[in-house]
CSV table of C-alpha atoms and ligand atoms in Angstrom, one decimal:
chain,number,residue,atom,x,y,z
A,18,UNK,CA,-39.2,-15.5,13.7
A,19,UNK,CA,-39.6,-11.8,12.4
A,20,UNK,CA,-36.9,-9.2,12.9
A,21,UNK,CA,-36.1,-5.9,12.0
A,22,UNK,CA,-32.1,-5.5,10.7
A,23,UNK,CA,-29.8,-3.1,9.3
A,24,UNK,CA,-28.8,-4.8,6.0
A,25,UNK,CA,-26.4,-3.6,4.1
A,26,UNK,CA,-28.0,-4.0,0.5
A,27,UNK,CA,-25.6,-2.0,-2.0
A,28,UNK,CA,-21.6,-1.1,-2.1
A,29,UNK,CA,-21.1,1.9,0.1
A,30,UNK,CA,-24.8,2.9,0.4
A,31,UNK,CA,-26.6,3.5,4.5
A,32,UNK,CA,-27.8,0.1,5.8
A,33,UNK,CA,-31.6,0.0,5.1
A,34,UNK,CA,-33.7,-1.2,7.6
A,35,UNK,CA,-36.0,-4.3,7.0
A,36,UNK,CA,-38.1,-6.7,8.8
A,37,UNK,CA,-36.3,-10.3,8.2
A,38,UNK,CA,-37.2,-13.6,8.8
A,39,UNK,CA,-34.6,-15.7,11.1
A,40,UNK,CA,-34.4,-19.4,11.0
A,41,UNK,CA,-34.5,-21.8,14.0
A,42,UNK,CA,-30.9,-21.7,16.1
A,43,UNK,CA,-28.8,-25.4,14.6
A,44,UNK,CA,-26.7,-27.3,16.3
A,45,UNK,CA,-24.2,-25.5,18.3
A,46,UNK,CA,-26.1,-21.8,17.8
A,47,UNK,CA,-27.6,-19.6,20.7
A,48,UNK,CA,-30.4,-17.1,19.7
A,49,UNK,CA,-29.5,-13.9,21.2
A,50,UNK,CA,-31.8,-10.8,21.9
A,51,UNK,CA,-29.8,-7.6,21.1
A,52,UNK,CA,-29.4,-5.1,23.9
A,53,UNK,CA,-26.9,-2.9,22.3
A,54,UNK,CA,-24.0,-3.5,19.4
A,55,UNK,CA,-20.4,-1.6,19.0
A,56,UNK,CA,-20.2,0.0,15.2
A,57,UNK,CA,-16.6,-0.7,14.2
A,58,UNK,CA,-14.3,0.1,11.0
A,59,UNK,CA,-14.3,-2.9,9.8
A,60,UNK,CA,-18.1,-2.6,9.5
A,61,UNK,CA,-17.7,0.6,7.3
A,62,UNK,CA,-15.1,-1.4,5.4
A,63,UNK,CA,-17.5,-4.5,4.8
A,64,UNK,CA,-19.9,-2.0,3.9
A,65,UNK,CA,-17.9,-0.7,1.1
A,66,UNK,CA,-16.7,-4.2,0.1
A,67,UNK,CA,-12.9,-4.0,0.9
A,68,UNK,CA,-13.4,-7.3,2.3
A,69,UNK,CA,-16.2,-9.2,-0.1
A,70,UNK,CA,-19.0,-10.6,2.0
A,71,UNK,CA,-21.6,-11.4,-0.4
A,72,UNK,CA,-24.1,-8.8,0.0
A,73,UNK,CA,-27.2,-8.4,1.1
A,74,UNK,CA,-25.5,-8.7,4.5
A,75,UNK,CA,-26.2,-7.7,8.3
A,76,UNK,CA,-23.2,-7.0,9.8
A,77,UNK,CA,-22.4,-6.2,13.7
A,78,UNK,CA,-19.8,-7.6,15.3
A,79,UNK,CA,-19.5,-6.2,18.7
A,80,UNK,CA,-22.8,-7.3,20.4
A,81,UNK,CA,-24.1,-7.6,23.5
A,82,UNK,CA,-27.5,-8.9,24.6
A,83,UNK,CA,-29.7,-12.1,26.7
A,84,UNK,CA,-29.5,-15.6,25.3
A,85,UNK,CA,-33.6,-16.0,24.1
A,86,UNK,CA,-33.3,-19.8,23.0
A,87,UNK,CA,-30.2,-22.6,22.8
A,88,UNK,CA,-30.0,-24.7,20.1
A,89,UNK,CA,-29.2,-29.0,20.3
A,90,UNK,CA,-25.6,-29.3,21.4
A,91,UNK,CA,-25.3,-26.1,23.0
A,92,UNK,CA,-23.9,-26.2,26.7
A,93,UNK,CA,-21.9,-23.1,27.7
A,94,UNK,CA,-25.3,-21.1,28.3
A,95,UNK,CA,-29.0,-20.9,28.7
A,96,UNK,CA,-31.9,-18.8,28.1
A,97,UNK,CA,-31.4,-15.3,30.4
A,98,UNK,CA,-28.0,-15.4,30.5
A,99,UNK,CA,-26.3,-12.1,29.4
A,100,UNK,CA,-23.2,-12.4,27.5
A,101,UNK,CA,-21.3,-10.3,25.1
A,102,UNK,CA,-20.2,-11.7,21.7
A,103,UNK,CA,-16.9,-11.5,20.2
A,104,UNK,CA,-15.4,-12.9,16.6
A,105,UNK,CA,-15.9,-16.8,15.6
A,106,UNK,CA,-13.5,-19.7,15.3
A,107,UNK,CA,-13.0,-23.3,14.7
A,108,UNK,CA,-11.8,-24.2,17.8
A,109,UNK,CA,-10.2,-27.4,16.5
A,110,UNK,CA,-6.7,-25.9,14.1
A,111,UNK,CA,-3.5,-25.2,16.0
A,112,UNK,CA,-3.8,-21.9,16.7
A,113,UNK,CA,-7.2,-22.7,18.2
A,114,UNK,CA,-5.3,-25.1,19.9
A,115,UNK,CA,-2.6,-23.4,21.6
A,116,UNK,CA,-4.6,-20.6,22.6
A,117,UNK,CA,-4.6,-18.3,19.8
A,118,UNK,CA,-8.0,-18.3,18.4
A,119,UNK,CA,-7.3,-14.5,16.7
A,120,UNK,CA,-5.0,-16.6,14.5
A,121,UNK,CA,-7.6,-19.5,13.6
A,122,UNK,CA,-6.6,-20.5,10.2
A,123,UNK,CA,-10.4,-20.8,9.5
A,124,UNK,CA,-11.1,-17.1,10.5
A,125,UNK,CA,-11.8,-15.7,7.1
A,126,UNK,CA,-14.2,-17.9,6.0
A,127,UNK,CA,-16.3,-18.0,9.5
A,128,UNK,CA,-15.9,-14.7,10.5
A,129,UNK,CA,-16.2,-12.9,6.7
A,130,UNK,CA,-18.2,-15.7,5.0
A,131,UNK,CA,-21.5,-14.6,5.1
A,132,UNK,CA,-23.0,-17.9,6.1
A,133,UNK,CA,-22.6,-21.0,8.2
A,134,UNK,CA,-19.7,-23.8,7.2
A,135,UNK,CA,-22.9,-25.8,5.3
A,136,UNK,CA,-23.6,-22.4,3.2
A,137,UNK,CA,-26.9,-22.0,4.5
A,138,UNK,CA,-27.8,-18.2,5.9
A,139,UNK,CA,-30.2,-17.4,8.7
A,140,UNK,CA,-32.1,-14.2,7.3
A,141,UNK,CA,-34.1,-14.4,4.3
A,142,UNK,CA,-36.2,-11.7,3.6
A,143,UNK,CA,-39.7,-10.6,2.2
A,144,UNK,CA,-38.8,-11.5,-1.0
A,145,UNK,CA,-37.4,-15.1,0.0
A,146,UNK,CA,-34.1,-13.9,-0.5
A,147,UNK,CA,-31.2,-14.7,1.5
A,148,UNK,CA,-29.1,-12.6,3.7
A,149,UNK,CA,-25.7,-13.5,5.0
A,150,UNK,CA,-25.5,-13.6,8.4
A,151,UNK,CA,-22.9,-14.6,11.4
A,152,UNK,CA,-20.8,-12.3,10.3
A,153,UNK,CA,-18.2,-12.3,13.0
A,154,UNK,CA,-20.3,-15.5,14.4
A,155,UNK,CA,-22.8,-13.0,15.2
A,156,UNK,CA,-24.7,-10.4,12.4
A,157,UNK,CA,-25.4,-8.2,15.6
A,158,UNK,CA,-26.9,-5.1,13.7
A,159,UNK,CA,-30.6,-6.9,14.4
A,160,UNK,CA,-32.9,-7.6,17.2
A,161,UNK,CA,-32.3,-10.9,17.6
A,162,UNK,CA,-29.6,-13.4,15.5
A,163,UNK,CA,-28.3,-17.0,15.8
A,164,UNK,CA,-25.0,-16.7,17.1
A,165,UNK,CA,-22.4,-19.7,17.0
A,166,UNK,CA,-21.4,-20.7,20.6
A,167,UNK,CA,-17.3,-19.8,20.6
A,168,UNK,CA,-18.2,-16.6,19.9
A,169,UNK,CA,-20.3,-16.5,22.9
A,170,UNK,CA,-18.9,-14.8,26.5
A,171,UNK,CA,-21.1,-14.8,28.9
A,172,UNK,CA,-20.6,-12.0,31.5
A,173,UNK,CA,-21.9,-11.3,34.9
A,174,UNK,CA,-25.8,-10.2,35.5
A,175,UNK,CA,-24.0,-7.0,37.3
A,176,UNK,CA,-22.4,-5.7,34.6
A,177,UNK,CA,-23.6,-2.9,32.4
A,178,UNK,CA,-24.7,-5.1,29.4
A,179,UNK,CA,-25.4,-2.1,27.3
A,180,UNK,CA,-22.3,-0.9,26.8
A,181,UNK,CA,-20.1,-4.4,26.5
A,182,UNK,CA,-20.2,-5.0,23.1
A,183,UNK,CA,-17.4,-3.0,22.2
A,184,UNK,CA,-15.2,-5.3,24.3
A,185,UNK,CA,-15.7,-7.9,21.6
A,186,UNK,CA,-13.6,-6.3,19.1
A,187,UNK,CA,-12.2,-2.8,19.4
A,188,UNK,CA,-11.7,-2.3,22.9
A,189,UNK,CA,-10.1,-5.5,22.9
A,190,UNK,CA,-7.7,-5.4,20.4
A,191,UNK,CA,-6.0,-2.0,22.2
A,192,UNK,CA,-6.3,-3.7,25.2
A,193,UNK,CA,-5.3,-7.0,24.7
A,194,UNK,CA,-2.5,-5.7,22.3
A,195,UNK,CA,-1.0,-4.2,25.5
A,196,UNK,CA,-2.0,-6.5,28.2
A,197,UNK,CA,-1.6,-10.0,26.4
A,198,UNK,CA,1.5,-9.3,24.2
A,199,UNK,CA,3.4,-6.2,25.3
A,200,UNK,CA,2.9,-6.7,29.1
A,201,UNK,CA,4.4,-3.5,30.3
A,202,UNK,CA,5.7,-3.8,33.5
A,203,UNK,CA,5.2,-1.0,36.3
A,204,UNK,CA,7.8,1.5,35.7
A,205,UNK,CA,8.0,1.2,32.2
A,206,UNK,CA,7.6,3.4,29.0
A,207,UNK,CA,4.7,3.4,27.0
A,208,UNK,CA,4.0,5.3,23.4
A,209,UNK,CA,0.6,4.8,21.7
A,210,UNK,CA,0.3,6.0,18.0
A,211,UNK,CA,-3.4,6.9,16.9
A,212,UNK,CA,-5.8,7.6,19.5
A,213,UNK,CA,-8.8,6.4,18.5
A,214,UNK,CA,-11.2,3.8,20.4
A,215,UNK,CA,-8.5,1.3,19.5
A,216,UNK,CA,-5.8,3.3,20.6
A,217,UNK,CA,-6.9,4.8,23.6
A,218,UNK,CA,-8.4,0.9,25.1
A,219,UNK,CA,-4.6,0.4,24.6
A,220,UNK,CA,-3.9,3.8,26.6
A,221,UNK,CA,-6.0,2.6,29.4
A,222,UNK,CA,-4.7,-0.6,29.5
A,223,UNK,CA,-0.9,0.8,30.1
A,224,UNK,CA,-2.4,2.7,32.6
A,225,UNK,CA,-3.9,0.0,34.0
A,226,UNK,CA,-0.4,-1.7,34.2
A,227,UNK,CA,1.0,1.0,35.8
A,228,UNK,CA,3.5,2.4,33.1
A,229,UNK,CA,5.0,5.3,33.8
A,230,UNK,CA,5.6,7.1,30.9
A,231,UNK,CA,2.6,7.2,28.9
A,232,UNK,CA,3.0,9.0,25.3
A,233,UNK,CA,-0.2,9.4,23.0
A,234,UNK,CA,1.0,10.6,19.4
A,235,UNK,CA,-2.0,11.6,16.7
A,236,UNK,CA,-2.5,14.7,14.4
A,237,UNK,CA,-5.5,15.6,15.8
A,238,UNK,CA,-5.5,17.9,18.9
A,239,UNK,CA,-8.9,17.2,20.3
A,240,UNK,CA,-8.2,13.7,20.6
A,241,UNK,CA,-5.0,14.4,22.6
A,242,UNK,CA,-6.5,16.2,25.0
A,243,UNK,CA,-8.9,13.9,25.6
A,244,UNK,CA,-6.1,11.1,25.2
A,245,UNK,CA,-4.3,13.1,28.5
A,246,UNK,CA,-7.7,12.7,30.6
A,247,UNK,CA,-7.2,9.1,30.4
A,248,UNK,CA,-3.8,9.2,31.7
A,249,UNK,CA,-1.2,10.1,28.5
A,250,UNK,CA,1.9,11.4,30.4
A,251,UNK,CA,2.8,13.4,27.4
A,252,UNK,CA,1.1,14.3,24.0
A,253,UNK,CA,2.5,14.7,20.5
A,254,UNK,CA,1.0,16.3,17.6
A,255,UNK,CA,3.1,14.0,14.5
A,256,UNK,CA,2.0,16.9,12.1
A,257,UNK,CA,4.1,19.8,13.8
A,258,UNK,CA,6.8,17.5,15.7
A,259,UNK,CA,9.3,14.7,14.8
A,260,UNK,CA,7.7,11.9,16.5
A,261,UNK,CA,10.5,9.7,16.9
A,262,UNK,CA,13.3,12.5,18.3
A,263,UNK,CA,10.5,14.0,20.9
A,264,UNK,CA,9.4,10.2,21.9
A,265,UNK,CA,13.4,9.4,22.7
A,266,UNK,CA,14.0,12.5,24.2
A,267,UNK,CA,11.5,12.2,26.9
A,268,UNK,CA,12.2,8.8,27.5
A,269,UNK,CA,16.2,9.2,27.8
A,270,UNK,CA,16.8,7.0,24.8
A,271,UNK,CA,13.8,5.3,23.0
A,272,UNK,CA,10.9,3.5,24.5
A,273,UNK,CA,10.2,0.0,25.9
A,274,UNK,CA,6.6,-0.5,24.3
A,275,UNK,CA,4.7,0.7,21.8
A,276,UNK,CA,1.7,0.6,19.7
A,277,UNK,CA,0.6,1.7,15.8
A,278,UNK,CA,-3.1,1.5,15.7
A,279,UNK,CA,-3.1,3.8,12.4
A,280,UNK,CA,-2.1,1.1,9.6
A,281,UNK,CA,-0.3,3.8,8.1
A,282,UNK,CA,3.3,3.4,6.3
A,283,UNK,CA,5.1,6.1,7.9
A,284,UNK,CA,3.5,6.2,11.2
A,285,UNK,CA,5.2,2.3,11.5
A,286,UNK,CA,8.6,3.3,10.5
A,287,UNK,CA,8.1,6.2,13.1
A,288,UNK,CA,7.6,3.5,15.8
A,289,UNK,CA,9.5,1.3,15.0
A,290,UNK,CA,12.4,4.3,14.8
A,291,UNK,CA,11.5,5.3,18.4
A,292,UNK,CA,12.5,2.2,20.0
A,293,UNK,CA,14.6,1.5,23.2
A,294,UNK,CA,16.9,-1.2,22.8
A,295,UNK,CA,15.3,-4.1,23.3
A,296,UNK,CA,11.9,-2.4,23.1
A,297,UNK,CA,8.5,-4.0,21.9
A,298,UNK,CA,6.1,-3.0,19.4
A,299,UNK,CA,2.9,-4.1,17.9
A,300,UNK,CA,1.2,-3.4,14.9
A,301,UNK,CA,-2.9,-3.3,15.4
A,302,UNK,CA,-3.9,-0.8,12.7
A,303,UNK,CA,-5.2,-2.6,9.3
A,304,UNK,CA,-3.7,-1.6,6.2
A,305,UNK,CA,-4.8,-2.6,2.6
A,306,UNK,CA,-3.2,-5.6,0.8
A,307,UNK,CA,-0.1,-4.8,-0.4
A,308,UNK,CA,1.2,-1.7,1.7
A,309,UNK,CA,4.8,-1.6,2.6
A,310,UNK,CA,6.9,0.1,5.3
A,311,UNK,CA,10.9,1.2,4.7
A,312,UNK,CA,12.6,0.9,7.6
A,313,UNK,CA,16.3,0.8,8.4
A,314,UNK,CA,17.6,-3.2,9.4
A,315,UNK,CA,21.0,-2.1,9.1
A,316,UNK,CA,20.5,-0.5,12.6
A,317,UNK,CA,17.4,-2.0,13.7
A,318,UNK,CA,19.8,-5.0,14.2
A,319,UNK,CA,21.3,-3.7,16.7
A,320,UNK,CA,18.2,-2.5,18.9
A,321,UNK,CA,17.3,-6.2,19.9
A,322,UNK,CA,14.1,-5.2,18.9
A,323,UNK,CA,10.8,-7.5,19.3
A,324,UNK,CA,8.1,-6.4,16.5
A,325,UNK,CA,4.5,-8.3,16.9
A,326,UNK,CA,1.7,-8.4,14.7
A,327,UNK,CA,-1.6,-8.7,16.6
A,328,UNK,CA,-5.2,-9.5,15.6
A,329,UNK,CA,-8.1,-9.0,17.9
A,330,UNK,CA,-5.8,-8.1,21.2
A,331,UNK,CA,-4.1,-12.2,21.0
A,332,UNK,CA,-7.0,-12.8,23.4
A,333,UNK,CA,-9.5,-15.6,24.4
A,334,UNK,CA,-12.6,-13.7,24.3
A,335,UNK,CA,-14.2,-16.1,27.4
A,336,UNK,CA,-11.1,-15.6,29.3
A,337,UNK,CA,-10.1,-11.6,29.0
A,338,UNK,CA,-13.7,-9.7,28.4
A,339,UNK,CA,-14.3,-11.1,31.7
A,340,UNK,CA,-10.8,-9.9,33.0
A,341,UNK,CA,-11.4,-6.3,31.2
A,342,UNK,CA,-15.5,-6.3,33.2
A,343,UNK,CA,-13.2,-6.7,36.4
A,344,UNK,CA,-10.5,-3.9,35.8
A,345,UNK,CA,-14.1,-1.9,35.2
A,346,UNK,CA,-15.9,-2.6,37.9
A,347,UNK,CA,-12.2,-2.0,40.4
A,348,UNK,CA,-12.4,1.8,38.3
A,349,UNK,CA,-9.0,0.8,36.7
A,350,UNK,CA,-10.4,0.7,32.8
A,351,UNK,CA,-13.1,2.9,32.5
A,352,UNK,CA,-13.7,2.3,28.8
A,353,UNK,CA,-17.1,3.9,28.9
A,354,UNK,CA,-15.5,7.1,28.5
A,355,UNK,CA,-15.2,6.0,24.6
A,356,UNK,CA,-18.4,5.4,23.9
A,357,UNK,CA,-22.0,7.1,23.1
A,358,UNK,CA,-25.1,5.9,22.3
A,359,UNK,CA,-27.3,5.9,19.5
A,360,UNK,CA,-30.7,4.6,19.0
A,361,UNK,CA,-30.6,1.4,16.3
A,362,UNK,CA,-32.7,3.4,13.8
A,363,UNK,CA,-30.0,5.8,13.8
A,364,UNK,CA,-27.1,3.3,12.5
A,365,UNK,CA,-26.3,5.4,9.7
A,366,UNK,CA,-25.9,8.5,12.2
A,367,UNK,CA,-23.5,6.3,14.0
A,368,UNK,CA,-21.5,4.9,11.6
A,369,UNK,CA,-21.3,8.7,10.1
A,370,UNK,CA,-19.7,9.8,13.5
A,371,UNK,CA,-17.6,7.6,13.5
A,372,UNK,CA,-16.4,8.1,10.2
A,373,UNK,CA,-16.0,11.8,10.8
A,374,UNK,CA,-14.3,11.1,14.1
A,375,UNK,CA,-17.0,13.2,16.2
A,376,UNK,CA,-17.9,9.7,18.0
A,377,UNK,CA,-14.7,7.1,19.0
A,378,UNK,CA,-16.9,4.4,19.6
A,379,UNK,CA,-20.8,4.6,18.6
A,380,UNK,CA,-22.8,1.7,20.5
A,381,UNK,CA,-26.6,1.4,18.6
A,382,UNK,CA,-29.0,0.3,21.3
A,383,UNK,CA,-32.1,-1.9,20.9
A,384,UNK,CA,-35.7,-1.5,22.4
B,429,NAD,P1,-9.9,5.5,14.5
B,429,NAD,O1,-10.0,6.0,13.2
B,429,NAD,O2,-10.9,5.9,15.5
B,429,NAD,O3,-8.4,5.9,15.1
B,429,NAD,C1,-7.3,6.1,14.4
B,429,NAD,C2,-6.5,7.3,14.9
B,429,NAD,O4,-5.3,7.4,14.3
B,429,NAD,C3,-7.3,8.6,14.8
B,429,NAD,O5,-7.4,9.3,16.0
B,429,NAD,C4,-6.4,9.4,13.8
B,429,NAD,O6,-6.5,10.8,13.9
B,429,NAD,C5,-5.1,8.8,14.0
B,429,NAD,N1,-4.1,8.9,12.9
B,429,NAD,C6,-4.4,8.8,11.6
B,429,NAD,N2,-3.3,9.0,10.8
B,429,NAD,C7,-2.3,9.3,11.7
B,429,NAD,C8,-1.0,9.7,11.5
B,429,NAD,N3,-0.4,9.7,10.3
B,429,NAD,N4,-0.2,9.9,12.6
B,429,NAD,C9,-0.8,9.8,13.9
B,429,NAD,N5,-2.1,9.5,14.1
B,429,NAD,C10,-2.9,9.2,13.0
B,429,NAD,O7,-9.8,3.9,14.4
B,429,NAD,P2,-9.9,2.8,15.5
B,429,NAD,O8,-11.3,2.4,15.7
B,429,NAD,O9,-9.2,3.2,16.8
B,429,NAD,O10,-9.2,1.6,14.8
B,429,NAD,C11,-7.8,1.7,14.6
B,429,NAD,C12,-7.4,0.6,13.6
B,429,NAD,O11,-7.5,-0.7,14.1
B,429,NAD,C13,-8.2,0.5,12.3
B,429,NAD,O12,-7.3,0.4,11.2
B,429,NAD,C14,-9.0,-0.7,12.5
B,429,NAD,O13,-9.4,-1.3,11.2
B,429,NAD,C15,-8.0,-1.6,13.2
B,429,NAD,N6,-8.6,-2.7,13.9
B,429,NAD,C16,-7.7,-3.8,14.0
B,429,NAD,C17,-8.1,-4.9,14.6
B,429,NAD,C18,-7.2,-6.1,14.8
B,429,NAD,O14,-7.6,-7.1,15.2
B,429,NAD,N7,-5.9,-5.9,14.4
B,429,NAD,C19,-9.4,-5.0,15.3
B,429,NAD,C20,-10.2,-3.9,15.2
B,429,NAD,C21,-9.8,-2.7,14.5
B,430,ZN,ZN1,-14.1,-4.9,14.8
């Protein structure tokens, strides 16, 4: 069937719109009609090639839309159901396995690949090209794309479908981070670094979990203030005040969890220096290849610390989207806050905003 898609055609150029032609959903695929799809950084950064999807390329991987057509083998949905689509994996290596599909040891290849496991791609376009597709399982910047079943959630008719997407990816990761593998417990201290869309999903998810002390840390002061409507007990800016030494003197001694959704060198050492003994923290912000942090083991030792490294919140998309739709729909996670829309022809607008910081998360919506 026809199509119109963003394709990113060129190395750090807009995405150019184009009609495609989509192939028939194989075995194991769902052909999903876009309502709306999440714009996240690592789409900027597949843009510009830091990761090397063979391009021409539609990319999108926080979608959200109706199933149109199931293809042979396919059983977890059926045509009209709405579901939300998160990143893609084997489902059959140990990680997989035990639970821990963000750790899939396949997850390069099917979420980066550009193509199905056989090679094969389903957009070709009006020069009988190929275009790699199912990126993230899912190429979501396009009315309609064959999407492989694991990365399909589907979610209740009653939710607001249009602006879900984003809980395939970014909101999930600062949500899960907090709710799946720091698991604050009522009472306790909580210090989020970066206060992005990221960030602040991880901000509402402390809140959600009843955390006390709630401590947003960026450079930028518009962000903390917004950071503070969403429940940050306290604000720093890290560009006129020692992180660490504020973060331990309003929590009597150090903190009990925290989170670095900036990737950046310093900004880790500063968590991982504002610690409580036996404190928490988890690293969510990417960093290129290579980057390393200096921190002091000589008395980290002591601190009984826990450090965790998280992809894609540690979650099971079919089982937490859901549980992040019901903390919604109870008021207790009201991640629409983050988002604005833009119309899909405006993609480029989006991903601009973004980029600039003017938007925390841009959602494109379809016709
Ligand atoms: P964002 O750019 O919207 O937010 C980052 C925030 O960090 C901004 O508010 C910025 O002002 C702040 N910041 C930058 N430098 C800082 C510093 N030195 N000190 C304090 N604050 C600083 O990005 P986002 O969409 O929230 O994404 C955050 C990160 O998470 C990105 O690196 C993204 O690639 C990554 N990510 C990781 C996963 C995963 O699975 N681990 C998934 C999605 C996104
Ligand atoms: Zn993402």
């Amino acid at each position: 069937m026809q199509v119109s898609a963003a394709v990113v055609t060129h190395k750090e150029q807009p995405l150019v719109l184009k009609r495609l032609e989509l192939d028939e959903p194989r075995q194991g695929e769902v052909r999903v009609r876009m309502v709306a799809s999440g714009v996240c950084h690592t789409d900027a950064i597949v843009r510009d090639q830091w990761y090397p999807t063979p391009l021409p390329a539609v990319l999108g991987h926080e979608g959200s839309g109706i199933v149109d057509a199931v293809g042979p083998g396919v059983t977890s949905v059926e045509p009209g159901d709405h579901v939300v689509l998160s990143f893609a994996t084997c489902g059959t290596c140990k990680s997989c396995l035990s639970g821990h599909p963000s750790y899939c040891v396949n997850f390069f290849e099917l979420d980066f690949g550009g193509s199905r496991t056989d090679g094969s791609k389903a957009f070709t376009d009006e020069d009988g090209q190929p275009v790699s597709s199912h990126f993230f399982g899912q190429s979501s910047f396009s009315t309609y794309s064959n999407v492989a079943e694991r990365s399909i959630v589907k979610v209740s008719k009653d939710a607001p479908l249009e602006l879900l997407g984003p809980l395939g990816c970014g909101i999930q990761t600062g949500a899960g981070a907090v709710l799946n593998v720091l698991k604050p417990e009522a009472g306790s201290s909580v210090v989020i670094f970066g206060t992005g869309a990221v960030g602040l999903s991880g901000l509402l998810a402390a809140v959600a979990s009843s955390a006390s002390i709630i401590i947003a840390v960026d450079i930028v002061d518009s962000r903390l203030e917004f950071a503070k409507t969403l429940g940050a007990t306290h604000t720093i800016n890290s560009k006129n005040e020692d992180a660490p030494a504020r973060i331990k003197e309003i929590t009597g001694g150090g903190v009990d969890y925290a989170l670095d959704t900036t990737g950046n060198k310093f900004v880790f050492a500063q968590m991982l220096n504002s610690m409580g003994i036996l404190g928490h923290a988890a690293l969510v912000g990417a960093a290129a290849l290579g980057t390393e942090a200096s921190v002091d083991i000589g008395t980290l030792l002591m601190s009984g610390l826990t450090l965790s490294m998280v992809i894609e919140g540690d979650s099971v998309p079919q089982a937490f989207i859901p549980k992040l739709i019901s903390l919604y729909n109870d008021g207790k996670f009201p991640f629409d806050k983050l988002i604005k829309r833009y119309d899909f022809a405006n993609i480029n607008q989006a991903f601009a905003d973004s980029e600039s910081g003017i938007t925390l998360k841009p959602v494109v919506i379809f016709e």
